[in-house]
Coordinates of C-alpha atoms (C1' of nucleotides) in Angstrom, one line a residue:
Chain A
M256 CA 89.1 76.4 90.2
T257 CA 88.0 79.2 87.9
L258 CA 84.3 79.4 87.2
L259 CA 83.2 78.8 83.7
K260 CA 81.5 81.6 82.0
A261 CA 79.2 81.9 79.0
V262 CA 81.6 82.1 76.0
R263 CA 82.3 85.4 74.3
G264 CA 79.4 86.9 72.4
T265 CA 76.8 84.6 74.0
R266 CA 74.7 85.3 77.0
D267 CA 72.0 84.0 79.3
L268 CA 68.6 85.5 79.2
L269 CA 67.0 85.5 82.6
P270 CA 63.6 86.4 84.0
P271 CA 62.1 88.9 84.0
E272 CA 63.8 89.8 80.7
T273 CA 62.6 86.6 79.1
E274 CA 59.1 87.7 79.6
L275 CA 59.8 90.6 77.2
W276 CA 61.3 88.1 74.7
N277 CA 58.2 86.0 74.9
R278 CA 56.0 89.0 74.4
V279 CA 57.8 90.0 71.2
E280 CA 57.7 86.4 69.9
A281 CA 54.0 86.1 70.8
T282 CA 53.3 89.3 69.0
A283 CA 55.1 88.1 65.9
R284 CA 53.2 84.8 65.9
R285 CA 49.9 86.7 66.4
V286 CA 50.5 89.2 63.7
F287 CA 52.0 86.8 61.2
A288 CA 49.1 84.4 61.7
R289 CA 46.7 87.2 60.5
Y290 CA 48.6 87.1 57.2
N291 CA 48.3 83.3 57.1
F292 CA 51.9 82.5 57.7
G293 CA 52.8 79.1 59.2
E294 CA 55.8 78.3 61.3
I295 CA 58.8 76.4 60.0
R296 CA 61.7 75.1 62.1
T297 CA 64.8 74.2 60.3
P298 CA 68.0 72.7 61.8
I299 CA 70.5 74.9 63.5
F300 CA 73.3 73.5 61.4
E301 CA 73.4 72.8 57.8
D302 CA 75.8 71.6 55.1
T303 CA 78.4 74.4 54.7
Q304 CA 77.7 74.4 50.9
L305 CA 74.2 75.7 51.5
F306 CA 75.5 79.0 52.9
A307 CA 78.4 79.2 50.5
R308 CA 76.0 78.9 47.5
G309 CA 73.1 80.9 49.0
V310 CA 74.7 83.7 51.0
G311 CA 77.7 84.0 48.7
E312 CA 81.2 82.7 49.0
E313 CA 82.7 86.2 48.9
T314 CA 80.5 87.8 51.6
D315 CA 82.1 88.5 54.9
I316 CA 79.5 86.2 56.6
V317 CA 80.7 83.2 54.7
S318 CA 84.3 84.0 54.3
K319 CA 85.1 84.9 57.9
E320 CA 82.2 84.7 60.3
M321 CA 80.8 81.2 60.1
Y322 CA 81.1 78.5 62.7
T323 CA 82.2 75.7 60.5
W324 CA 83.6 72.3 61.4
E325 CA 84.4 69.0 59.8
D326 CA 81.8 66.6 61.0
G327 CA 82.7 63.0 61.7
E328 CA 86.3 63.9 61.3
R329 CA 88.6 60.9 61.8
F330 CA 92.3 60.7 62.1
N331 CA 93.4 58.8 59.1
E332 CA 96.2 56.6 60.0
R333 CA 96.6 55.1 56.6
K334 CA 97.2 58.5 55.1
L335 CA 99.7 59.3 57.8
I336 CA 101.7 56.2 57.2
A337 CA 101.4 56.5 53.4
D338 CA 102.7 60.1 53.8
W339 CA 105.6 58.9 55.9
V340 CA 106.6 56.2 53.5
K341 CA 106.4 58.6 50.6
T342 CA 108.4 61.4 52.1
N343 CA 111.0 59.1 53.6
E344 CA 111.6 56.6 50.9
S345 CA 114.5 58.6 49.4
D346 CA 115.9 59.8 52.7
E347 CA 119.3 58.7 53.7
P348 CA 118.9 56.6 56.9
S349 CA 121.5 58.8 58.6
R350 CA 119.2 61.9 58.2
V351 CA 116.3 60.2 59.8
Q352 CA 115.9 60.9 63.5
G353 CA 114.4 58.4 65.8
G354 CA 111.2 58.9 67.8
R355 CA 110.5 62.5 66.9
V356 CA 108.0 64.6 65.2
N357 CA 109.6 67.4 63.3
I358 CA 107.6 70.5 62.7
Q359 CA 108.6 73.4 60.6
G360 CA 107.0 76.8 60.7
V361 CA 107.5 80.5 61.4
P362 CA 108.7 81.5 64.9
S363 CA 105.3 82.9 66.0
F364 CA 103.7 79.6 65.0
L365 CA 106.3 77.7 67.0
A366 CA 105.8 80.0 70.0
K367 CA 102.1 79.3 69.8
L368 CA 102.7 75.6 69.7
K369 CA 104.8 75.9 72.8
E370 CA 102.2 78.0 74.5
I371 CA 99.4 75.5 74.0
G372 CA 101.6 72.8 75.4
V373 CA 102.6 70.8 72.4
Q374 CA 105.7 69.2 73.6
L375 CA 107.9 68.5 70.6
Q376 CA 111.4 69.1 69.6
V377 CA 111.1 72.1 67.5
W378 CA 113.6 73.9 65.2
R379 CA 113.2 77.2 63.6
G380 CA 114.6 77.3 60.1
V381 CA 112.2 78.6 57.6
N382 CA 112.8 82.3 58.0
A383 CA 116.0 82.7 59.9
G384 CA 117.9 80.0 58.1
E385 CA 119.4 78.9 61.4
E386 CA 118.6 76.0 63.6
H387 CA 117.6 77.0 67.0
L388 CA 116.2 74.7 69.7
L389 CA 113.1 76.1 71.3
S390 CA 112.0 73.2 73.3
G391 CA 113.9 70.2 74.4
H392 CA 111.2 67.8 75.2
V393 CA 111.1 64.8 73.0
E394 CA 107.9 63.1 72.2
L395 CA 108.1 59.5 71.3
V396 CA 105.9 58.5 68.4
S397 CA 105.2 54.9 67.6
F398 CA 102.8 53.9 65.0
R399 CA 102.5 50.3 64.9
P400 CA 100.0 49.0 64.8
S401 CA 98.5 52.5 65.4
V402 CA 99.8 55.9 66.0
S403 CA 100.0 57.0 69.6
S404 CA 97.2 59.0 71.0
D405 CA 99.7 61.7 72.0
A406 CA 100.9 62.1 68.4
I407 CA 97.3 62.3 67.3
A408 CA 96.6 64.9 69.9
S409 CA 99.6 66.9 68.6
L410 CA 98.4 66.7 65.1
L411 CA 94.9 67.8 66.1
K412 CA 96.4 70.8 67.9
A413 CA 98.6 71.7 65.0
R414 CA 95.6 71.4 62.7
D415 CA 93.4 73.6 64.9
L416 CA 96.2 76.2 65.1
G417 CA 96.4 76.3 61.4
K418 CA 92.7 76.8 61.2
S419 CA 92.6 79.7 63.7
D420 CA 95.6 81.4 62.2
P421 CA 94.4 85.1 62.3
T422 CA 97.1 86.6 60.2
G423 CA 97.4 84.0 57.5
Q424 CA 101.0 83.8 58.6
I425 CA 100.9 80.1 59.2
Q426 CA 99.2 79.3 55.9
Q427 CA 102.2 80.8 54.1
F428 CA 104.2 78.1 55.6
P429 CA 102.1 75.0 55.4
I430 CA 102.4 72.8 58.4
R431 CA 104.6 69.8 57.6
L432 CA 104.6 67.0 60.0
R433 CA 107.0 64.3 59.4
L434 CA 106.8 61.2 61.5
V435 CA 110.1 59.3 61.9
I436 CA 110.2 55.9 63.4
P437 CA 113.1 54.6 65.4
M438 CA 116.2 53.8 63.4
S439 CA 116.9 50.1 63.7
G440 CA 116.5 47.0 61.8
A441 CA 113.0 47.0 62.9
V442 CA 112.0 49.6 60.5
N443 CA 111.3 47.2 57.7
T444 CA 109.1 45.1 59.9
W445 CA 107.3 48.1 61.3
V446 CA 106.4 49.5 58.0
D447 CA 106.4 47.1 55.2
R448 CA 105.8 48.6 51.9
K449 CA 103.7 45.6 51.0
D450 CA 101.4 46.1 53.9
V451 CA 100.9 49.8 53.3
I452 CA 98.9 51.2 50.6
V453 CA 100.8 54.2 49.4
E454 CA 98.6 56.9 48.1
P455 CA 99.4 60.4 47.1
F456 CA 99.3 62.5 50.2
E457 CA 96.4 65.0 49.9
G458 CA 97.7 67.4 52.6
K459 CA 95.6 66.3 55.4
F460 CA 95.6 63.5 58.0
F461 CA 91.9 63.8 58.6
D462 CA 88.9 62.5 56.7
S463 CA 85.5 64.0 57.3
A464 CA 82.0 63.0 56.4
Q465 CA 81.1 66.5 55.5
S466 CA 81.6 70.1 56.4
L467 CA 78.8 71.6 58.6
T468 CA 78.1 75.1 59.7
L469 CA 76.0 76.7 62.4
R470 CA 73.4 78.8 60.4
P471 CA 74.4 82.4 60.1
E472 CA 71.0 83.3 58.8
N473 CA 67.8 81.3 58.1
T474 CA 66.6 82.1 54.6
A475 CA 68.9 79.7 52.9
G476 CA 67.7 76.9 55.3
V477 CA 64.1 77.7 54.6
V478 CA 64.6 77.7 50.8
R479 CA 66.5 74.4 51.2
A480 CA 63.5 72.9 53.0
Y481 CA 61.2 74.4 50.4
L482 CA 63.1 72.6 47.7
E483 CA 63.7 69.4 49.7
H484 CA 60.0 68.9 50.4
K485 CA 58.9 70.1 47.0
L486 CA 56.6 72.7 48.5
G487 CA 56.4 74.4 45.2
E488 CA 54.6 71.5 43.8
S489 CA 51.5 72.6 45.7
G490 CA 51.3 75.4 43.2
L491 CA 50.6 77.7 46.1
L492 CA 52.6 80.4 47.6
Q493 CA 54.4 79.3 50.7
K494 CA 54.3 81.7 53.6
L495 CA 56.7 80.5 56.3
Y496 CA 58.0 82.2 59.5
Y497 CA 60.7 81.1 61.9
I498 CA 62.0 82.1 65.3
G499 CA 65.4 81.0 66.3
P500 CA 69.1 81.5 67.1
Q501 CA 71.7 82.3 64.4
F502 CA 75.4 82.3 64.7
R503 CA 78.1 84.6 63.4
R504 CA 81.6 85.0 64.7
E505 CA 81.8 88.8 64.8
R506 CA 83.3 91.0 67.4
P507 CA 80.6 91.4 70.1
Q508 CA 79.0 94.7 70.7
K509 CA 75.8 96.0 72.1
G510 CA 73.1 94.7 69.8
R511 CA 75.5 92.3 68.2
Y512 CA 76.2 88.9 69.6
R513 CA 77.7 85.7 68.3
Q514 CA 74.6 83.8 69.1
F515 CA 71.7 86.1 68.2
W516 CA 68.0 85.6 67.6
Q517 CA 66.0 86.3 64.5
I518 CA 62.4 86.2 63.7
G519 CA 62.0 85.9 60.0
A520 CA 59.5 85.1 57.3
E521 CA 59.6 84.1 53.7
V522 CA 57.1 84.3 50.9
I523 CA 58.2 81.9 48.2
G524 CA 56.6 79.9 45.4
P525 CA 56.5 79.2 41.7
P526 CA 55.9 82.3 39.6
S527 CA 52.5 81.0 38.7
A528 CA 51.5 81.5 42.3
G529 CA 52.2 85.2 42.1
S530 CA 55.5 85.0 44.0
E531 CA 57.0 87.7 41.8
S532 CA 54.2 90.2 42.4
P533 CA 55.1 93.6 43.9
L534 CA 52.0 93.2 46.0
R535 CA 53.8 90.5 48.0
D536 CA 56.6 93.0 48.7
A537 CA 54.2 95.6 49.8
E538 CA 52.2 93.2 51.9
V539 CA 55.3 92.0 53.8
L540 CA 56.4 95.6 54.4
E541 CA 52.9 96.5 55.6
M542 CA 52.9 93.4 57.9
L543 CA 56.3 94.5 59.4
A544 CA 55.0 98.0 60.0
S545 CA 52.0 96.5 61.8
F546 CA 54.2 94.3 63.8
L547 CA 56.4 97.1 65.1
D548 CA 53.4 99.3 65.8
E549 CA 51.6 96.5 67.7
L550 CA 54.7 95.9 69.7
G551 CA 54.7 99.6 70.6
I552 CA 58.0 100.5 69.0
A553 CA 57.9 104.2 68.3
G554 CA 60.0 106.0 65.8
W555 CA 61.1 103.4 63.4
T556 CA 62.1 104.3 59.8
L557 CA 61.5 102.1 56.8
T558 CA 64.2 102.6 54.1
L559 CA 64.0 100.7 50.8
N560 CA 65.6 100.5 47.5
S561 CA 65.7 98.3 44.4
V562 CA 69.0 96.6 43.7
G563 CA 67.7 95.3 40.3
S564 CA 67.5 91.9 38.8
S565 CA 70.3 89.4 38.8
T566 CA 71.3 90.8 35.4
D567 CA 71.0 94.5 36.4
R568 CA 73.3 94.2 39.3
P569 CA 76.4 93.0 37.6
R570 CA 76.0 95.7 35.0
Y571 CA 75.7 98.3 37.8
I572 CA 78.7 97.0 39.7
A573 CA 80.8 97.1 36.6
A574 CA 79.8 100.7 36.0
L575 CA 80.5 101.5 39.7
R576 CA 83.9 100.0 39.5
E577 CA 84.8 102.0 36.4
A578 CA 83.6 105.3 38.0
L579 CA 85.6 104.5 41.2
Q580 CA 88.8 104.1 39.3
D581 CA 89.1 107.8 39.2
K582 CA 87.1 108.7 42.3
A583 CA 88.4 106.2 44.8
P584 CA 91.8 107.8 45.4
L585 CA 90.1 111.0 46.5
M586 CA 88.1 109.1 49.1
C587 CA 88.7 107.7 52.6
V588 CA 90.9 104.7 53.0
D589 CA 88.0 102.5 53.8
C590 CA 86.4 103.5 50.5
Q591 CA 89.6 102.8 48.6
R592 CA 89.6 99.3 50.0
R593 CA 85.8 98.9 49.4
A594 CA 86.3 100.0 45.8
E595 CA 88.4 96.9 45.3
T596 CA 86.6 94.4 47.5
N597 CA 83.0 95.3 47.5
P598 CA 82.2 98.5 45.5
L599 CA 78.5 98.5 46.6
R600 CA 79.7 99.2 50.1
V601 CA 81.2 102.5 49.1
L602 CA 77.6 103.7 48.9
D603 CA 77.2 103.1 52.6
C604 CA 80.2 105.2 53.6
K605 CA 79.4 107.7 56.4
V606 CA 82.4 109.9 56.1
P607 CA 81.1 113.5 55.4
E608 CA 83.9 114.4 53.0
D609 CA 83.0 111.5 50.8
Q610 CA 79.4 112.3 50.4
P611 CA 79.7 114.8 47.5
I612 CA 81.8 112.2 45.6
I613 CA 79.3 109.5 46.3
E614 CA 76.5 111.7 44.9
T615 CA 78.4 111.8 41.5
L616 CA 78.6 108.0 41.3
P617 CA 76.3 106.0 39.1
R618 CA 72.9 105.2 40.6
I619 CA 71.4 101.8 40.7
A620 CA 68.1 103.3 39.6
D621 CA 69.6 104.2 36.2
Y622 CA 70.6 100.6 35.7
L623 CA 67.3 98.9 36.4
D624 CA 65.7 97.3 33.4
D625 CA 62.1 98.3 32.6
A626 CA 60.6 95.3 34.4
S627 CA 62.5 96.0 37.6
E628 CA 61.7 99.6 37.5
A629 CA 58.0 98.9 37.1
H630 CA 58.1 96.4 39.9
F631 CA 59.6 98.8 42.3
A632 CA 57.1 101.6 41.3
Q633 CA 54.3 99.2 42.1
V634 CA 55.7 98.4 45.5
L635 CA 55.8 102.0 46.3
A636 CA 52.3 102.7 45.0
A637 CA 50.9 99.9 47.1
L638 CA 52.7 101.2 50.2
D639 CA 51.3 104.7 49.5
A640 CA 47.9 103.3 49.2
C641 CA 47.9 101.7 52.6
G642 CA 49.7 104.6 54.3
V643 CA 52.9 102.9 55.3
K644 CA 55.6 105.6 55.5
Y645 CA 58.9 104.9 53.8
E646 CA 62.0 106.6 52.5
V647 CA 63.7 105.5 49.3
N648 CA 67.4 105.3 49.6
P649 CA 69.1 104.6 46.3
R650 CA 72.3 103.9 48.3
L651 CA 70.8 101.1 50.4
V652 CA 72.7 97.9 49.7
R653 CA 72.5 94.6 51.3
G654 CA 75.4 92.3 52.1
L655 CA 74.0 89.0 51.0
D656 CA 74.5 87.9 47.4
Y657 CA 71.1 86.5 46.9
Y658 CA 69.1 89.8 47.1
T659 CA 67.4 91.1 44.0
R660 CA 65.1 94.0 43.3
T661 CA 63.4 95.2 46.5
T662 CA 65.7 95.5 49.5
F663 CA 64.7 97.2 52.8
E664 CA 65.5 97.8 56.4
F665 CA 63.7 99.2 59.4
T666 CA 66.1 101.2 61.6
H667 CA 65.7 102.8 65.0
G668 CA 67.7 105.7 66.3
G669 CA 68.1 104.3 69.8
L670 CA 70.4 101.5 68.8
G671 CA 73.7 103.2 68.2
A672 CA 76.0 101.6 65.6
Q673 CA 73.9 98.6 65.1
N674 CA 70.8 100.5 64.2
A675 CA 69.0 98.0 62.0
L676 CA 66.0 96.4 63.7
L677 CA 65.4 94.2 60.7
G678 CA 66.3 93.8 57.1
G679 CA 65.3 91.9 54.1
G680 CA 64.5 91.8 50.5
R681 CA 63.6 89.9 47.4
Y682 CA 65.6 86.9 46.3
D683 CA 64.3 85.8 42.9
G684 CA 67.3 83.7 42.0
L685 CA 68.1 82.0 45.3
S686 CA 66.3 78.8 44.5
E687 CA 68.2 78.3 41.3
M688 CA 71.5 79.1 43.1
L689 CA 70.6 76.1 45.3
G690 CA 69.9 73.9 42.3
G691 CA 66.1 74.2 42.4
P692 CA 63.4 75.4 40.0
K693 CA 62.6 79.1 39.6
A694 CA 61.0 80.1 42.9
P695 CA 61.1 83.9 43.5
G696 CA 60.6 85.0 47.0
I697 CA 60.8 87.8 49.5
G698 CA 61.6 87.7 53.1
F699 CA 63.1 89.5 56.1
A700 CA 64.8 88.8 59.4
I701 CA 64.1 90.7 62.5
G702 CA 66.9 91.2 65.0
L703 CA 65.1 90.0 68.1
D704 CA 68.0 91.1 70.4
R705 CA 67.7 94.6 68.9
V706 CA 63.9 94.8 69.2
V707 CA 64.2 93.8 72.8
L708 CA 66.9 96.4 73.4
T709 CA 64.7 99.1 71.8
L710 CA 61.7 98.1 74.0
Q711 CA 63.9 98.1 77.1
A712 CA 65.2 101.5 76.3
Q713 CA 61.7 102.8 75.7
A714 CA 60.6 101.3 79.0
E715 CA 63.5 103.0 80.7
A716 CA 62.5 106.3 79.3
A717 CA 58.9 105.9 80.3
P718 CA 57.8 107.9 83.3
R719 CA 56.2 104.9 85.0
K720 CA 57.8 101.5 84.9
P721 CA 55.5 98.6 84.9
A722 CA 55.5 96.7 88.2
P723 CA 57.0 93.2 88.1
A724 CA 54.4 90.5 87.7
L725 CA 53.3 89.1 91.1
A726 CA 51.9 85.8 91.9
D727 CA 48.2 85.7 92.9
A728 CA 49.0 84.2 96.3
F729 CA 51.8 83.0 98.5
I730 CA 50.8 79.9 100.5
A731 CA 52.5 79.8 103.9
P732 CA 52.4 76.5 105.6
L733 CA 52.9 77.0 109.4
G734 CA 55.0 74.1 110.4
E735 CA 56.8 71.5 108.4
S736 CA 54.1 68.9 109.1
L737 CA 51.8 71.0 106.9
N738 CA 54.0 71.1 103.9
A739 CA 52.4 68.1 102.2
S740 CA 48.9 69.3 102.5
A741 CA 50.0 72.8 101.5
L742 CA 51.2 71.4 98.3
E743 CA 47.8 69.8 97.8
L744 CA 46.2 73.2 98.3
A745 CA 48.6 74.8 95.9
R746 CA 47.8 72.2 93.3
E747 CA 44.1 72.8 93.7
L748 CA 44.5 76.6 93.2
R749 CA 47.0 76.2 90.3
R750 CA 44.6 73.9 88.5
Q751 CA 42.1 76.7 88.6
G752 CA 44.6 78.9 86.8
L753 CA 46.0 80.8 89.7
R754 CA 49.6 81.7 89.9
I755 CA 50.8 80.4 93.2
E756 CA 54.0 80.6 95.2
L757 CA 54.4 77.9 97.8
G758 CA 56.5 78.7 100.9
D759 CA 57.9 76.3 103.4
G760 CA 56.8 75.2 106.8
S761 CA 60.2 75.8 108.3
F762 CA 59.9 79.5 107.7
R763 CA 58.8 81.6 110.7
L764 CA 55.6 83.4 110.0
K765 CA 57.4 86.7 109.8
K766 CA 59.7 85.4 107.1
S767 CA 56.7 84.0 105.2
F768 CA 55.2 87.5 105.2
E769 CA 58.4 89.1 104.1
I770 CA 58.9 86.7 101.2
G771 CA 55.2 86.7 100.3
N772 CA 55.1 90.4 100.2
K773 CA 57.9 90.3 97.5
L774 CA 56.4 87.6 95.4
A775 CA 52.6 87.8 95.6
R776 CA 49.6 90.0 96.0
S777 CA 48.1 87.9 98.9
I778 CA 49.3 85.5 101.5
V779 CA 47.3 82.4 102.5
L780 CA 48.1 81.2 106.0
Y781 CA 47.9 77.5 106.3
G782 CA 48.3 76.5 110.0
E783 CA 46.8 73.8 112.2
D784 CA 43.6 75.8 112.6
E785 CA 43.1 76.3 108.9
H786 CA 44.0 72.7 108.2
A787 CA 41.4 71.5 110.7
S788 CA 38.6 73.9 109.9
G789 CA 39.0 74.4 106.2
I790 CA 38.7 78.1 106.8
L791 CA 41.8 79.8 105.5
T792 CA 43.3 83.1 106.6
V793 CA 44.0 85.4 103.6
K794 CA 45.7 88.7 103.8
N795 CA 45.9 91.1 100.9
F796 CA 49.3 92.9 100.9
A797 CA 48.1 96.0 99.2
T798 CA 45.1 96.8 101.4
G799 CA 46.3 95.1 104.5
E800 CA 42.8 93.5 104.8
Q801 CA 42.7 90.1 106.4
T802 CA 39.8 87.7 105.9
K803 CA 38.7 84.2 106.7
I804 CA 37.7 82.3 103.6
P805 CA 36.3 78.8 103.2
R806 CA 38.6 76.6 101.2
D807 CA 36.0 76.1 98.4
Q808 CA 35.7 79.8 97.9
L809 CA 39.4 80.5 98.0
A810 CA 40.2 80.4 94.3
Q811 CA 37.3 82.7 93.5
A812 CA 38.4 85.2 96.2
L813 CA 42.0 85.2 95.0
Q814 CA 40.8 85.7 91.5
R815 CA 38.9 88.8 92.6
T816 CA 41.8 90.3 94.3
G817 CA 43.8 89.6 91.2
K818 CA 41.6 92.0 89.3
M819 CA 42.0 94.8 91.9
Chain B
rG256 C1' 89.6 91.3 62.5
rC257 C1' 91.4 96.8 64.0
rG258 C1' 91.4 101.2 67.5
rG259 C1' 89.8 103.5 72.3
rC260 C1' 87.7 103.0 77.2
rU261 C1' 86.5 99.8 81.3
rA262 C1' 86.9 95.4 85.0
rU263 C1' 86.5 96.4 93.3
rA264 C1' 80.5 93.0 97.6
rG265 C1' 74.4 90.1 94.9
rU266 C1' 73.7 95.4 92.3
rU267 C1' 75.3 100.5 91.3
rC268 C1' 79.8 102.5 92.2
rA269 C1' 83.7 105.2 95.5
rG270 C1' 88.9 104.4 96.9
rC271 C1' 94.3 104.1 97.8
rG272 C1' 101.8 101.8 96.9
rG273 C1' 100.8 99.8 103.6
rC274 C1' 93.8 96.8 108.0
rA275 C1' 88.9 96.4 101.7
rG276 C1' 84.7 101.0 101.5
rA277 C1' 79.5 103.5 100.7
rA278 C1' 74.4 103.1 99.2
rC279 C1' 70.8 99.7 98.0
rG280 C1' 69.9 94.6 98.6
rC281 C1' 70.8 90.2 101.9
rC282 C1' 70.9 87.8 107.1
rU283 C1' 69.7 88.1 112.6
rG284 C1' 67.1 90.5 116.5
rA285 C1' 63.6 94.2 118.8
rC286 C1' 58.4 91.3 117.4
rU287 C1' 57.5 82.8 119.4
rG288 C1' 50.5 83.3 114.2
rU289 C1' 51.3 89.0 110.8
rG290 C1' 54.8 92.0 105.9
rG291 C1' 55.8 97.2 104.3
rC292 C1' 58.1 101.9 108.2
rU293 C1' 61.7 102.3 112.2
rC294 C1' 65.7 100.9 115.3
rA295 C1' 70.1 97.7 116.8
rG296 C1' 73.5 94.2 115.1
rG297 C1' 75.9 91.0 111.2
rA298 C1' 78.1 88.8 106.7
rU299 C1' 79.5 90.4 102.2
rG300 C1' 85.0 90.0 98.4
rU301 C1' 90.3 85.4 94.5
rC302 C1' 89.7 93.9 94.2
rG303 C1' 88.7 89.8 86.1
rU304 C1' 93.2 86.0 85.2
rG305 C1' 98.5 85.3 84.9
rG306 C1' 103.2 87.5 85.1
rG307 C1' 106.6 91.7 86.4
rU308 C1' 108.5 96.1 89.4
rU309 C1' 108.6 96.8 94.9
rC310 C1' 110.4 95.4 101.6
rG311 C1' 105.1 95.4 100.4
rA312 C1' 100.6 95.7 94.5
rU313 C1' 93.5 96.0 94.5
rC314 C1' 96.6 100.5 93.1
rC315 C1' 102.4 101.1 88.9
rC316 C1' 104.0 98.0 84.3
rC317 C1' 103.1 93.9 80.7
rA318 C1' 100.2 90.0 78.7
rC319 C1' 95.6 87.5 78.5
rU320 C1' 90.3 87.3 79.1
rA321 C1' 85.6 89.7 79.1
rG322 C1' 82.3 94.0 78.5
rC323 C1' 81.2 98.7 76.4
rC324 C1' 82.0 102.5 72.4
rG325 C1' 83.7 103.4 67.4
rC326 C1' 85.4 100.9 62.7
rC327 C1' 84.4 96.7 59.7
rC328 C1' 80.1 94.0 58.8
rC329 C1' 75.2 93.0 59.6
rA330 C1' 69.9 91.5 62.4

RNA sequence: GCGGCUAUAGUUCAGCGGCAGAACGCCUGACUGUGGCUCAGGAUGUCGUGGGUUCGAUCCCCACUAGCCGCCCCA
């Protein structure tokens, strides 16, 4: 039996690494608290519509990277029967074959069906125009009073196959399932037109309550919660932070996982609360700089830009498209594609030859209206005033549709291709996109995985690595009869705040020492003598010093060695 | 999603068309209530999975899976 493994792009976080994760999270909580942020926890999955409307239907995240499923999906027998009746009512009886499910599709699709074990009689005919038997197994289908579970399973498989069709090949040839019941006089009693409600077939045999999606980011969820709970009605600015896993189906790489962790925060509220103020932008950026500094991340770079208001941006994109009509053919193939699909991305191109051309393209700065321009200038002025270093990069663009005005990212050189530690920006129109009142906001998401990677790389480079955390003491019961009272001793010490490892009476003393030396700073011997006298034998591993300590002074003594 | 590289012991990695290897770690003993150091001994294993070539495959070929690097995208 093959061992099951964590699925692609996911991973287990084990001690002692989790200690580092906790440190980062604790630092975030501590720093954010000083700015009066409160924690919000939103669901890990949301209605798919939330992300489609918030993040943007056309973004890569929504169009190809989300984990989406139809929740509460049920096989709809009525639809299946209705479809059968509809497609077969004009068929000549002689053309109807008994007990089979016919599936039409392209050869690769049929091969796949075979591969996953769908046992059906299958002909190829769409492309080749010839009939060719690929599999001889005949699956019987009966659907009175209900469709066989095998047939349902086959439909489910075919449906999933259609969903995961990577090349779009299958979609070009829609899956057509035709259920054919045995030819006999029984037909009319099996499916009586009067008993069946014939409805137009809508192209699916499945009904679902709603489409759900594992969150690919958390801002949309926070804004949804803000609207749902009418937090704007307080008239105050809402300052919320979150820590949690996010999900995107991308190709895994170092620093990029399919389940990844983000620490993020949002400042959002009605305009009357000052949510539009450039001071909020600067304050958030200053907080992030403090967070990274306090964590001890050296060598980060803050890059920022203004992508303009929701009216500036379309104007700019139009201008960019126009300029690219002439320029794009001179650029790399990627840029030629981007010019069509997502012109803003051309600005991100890293090909050296393209750089001079990019320099000649229109700049977003020239398309900002006066208000946006002034807003950005005030953000920069506030950053200057508090001494946070930054670079303005007029080519910095963000991939999510909801960003307006200030956008930024903090990068770190040690991360390779995935060099962004965190990213964020202002989203003045998001609330309205979700059907809410005007509620400008600014937020960011820290890539926790990447921050941890950076810290680990720094620790690796450091001349002295920190020693792994040791327990204060290892309690070694000498003999299994002492196990129970050793637990009592451990409980006593632990309740006084000590970190205790408890051995086992079956261990030979030598083994207790060996294990104790690996796990703890001191060993406490708990044998018959100690049990009777209440005077315990304690040996400090570092000094080799061995002393007798009365039980009531033990905690204090171990505390003291802890500070050594 | 695309391209390249990789997959052997718990870990880091050698290796070879014909008995599966090192170092570290682990276990046992020298040493029955005293660890680290030393010495002696021991066990490591589906050689990623499935096919193919071959008398014979961990090695060569193919497919798959996973990881890493780059692209894409983003945190």
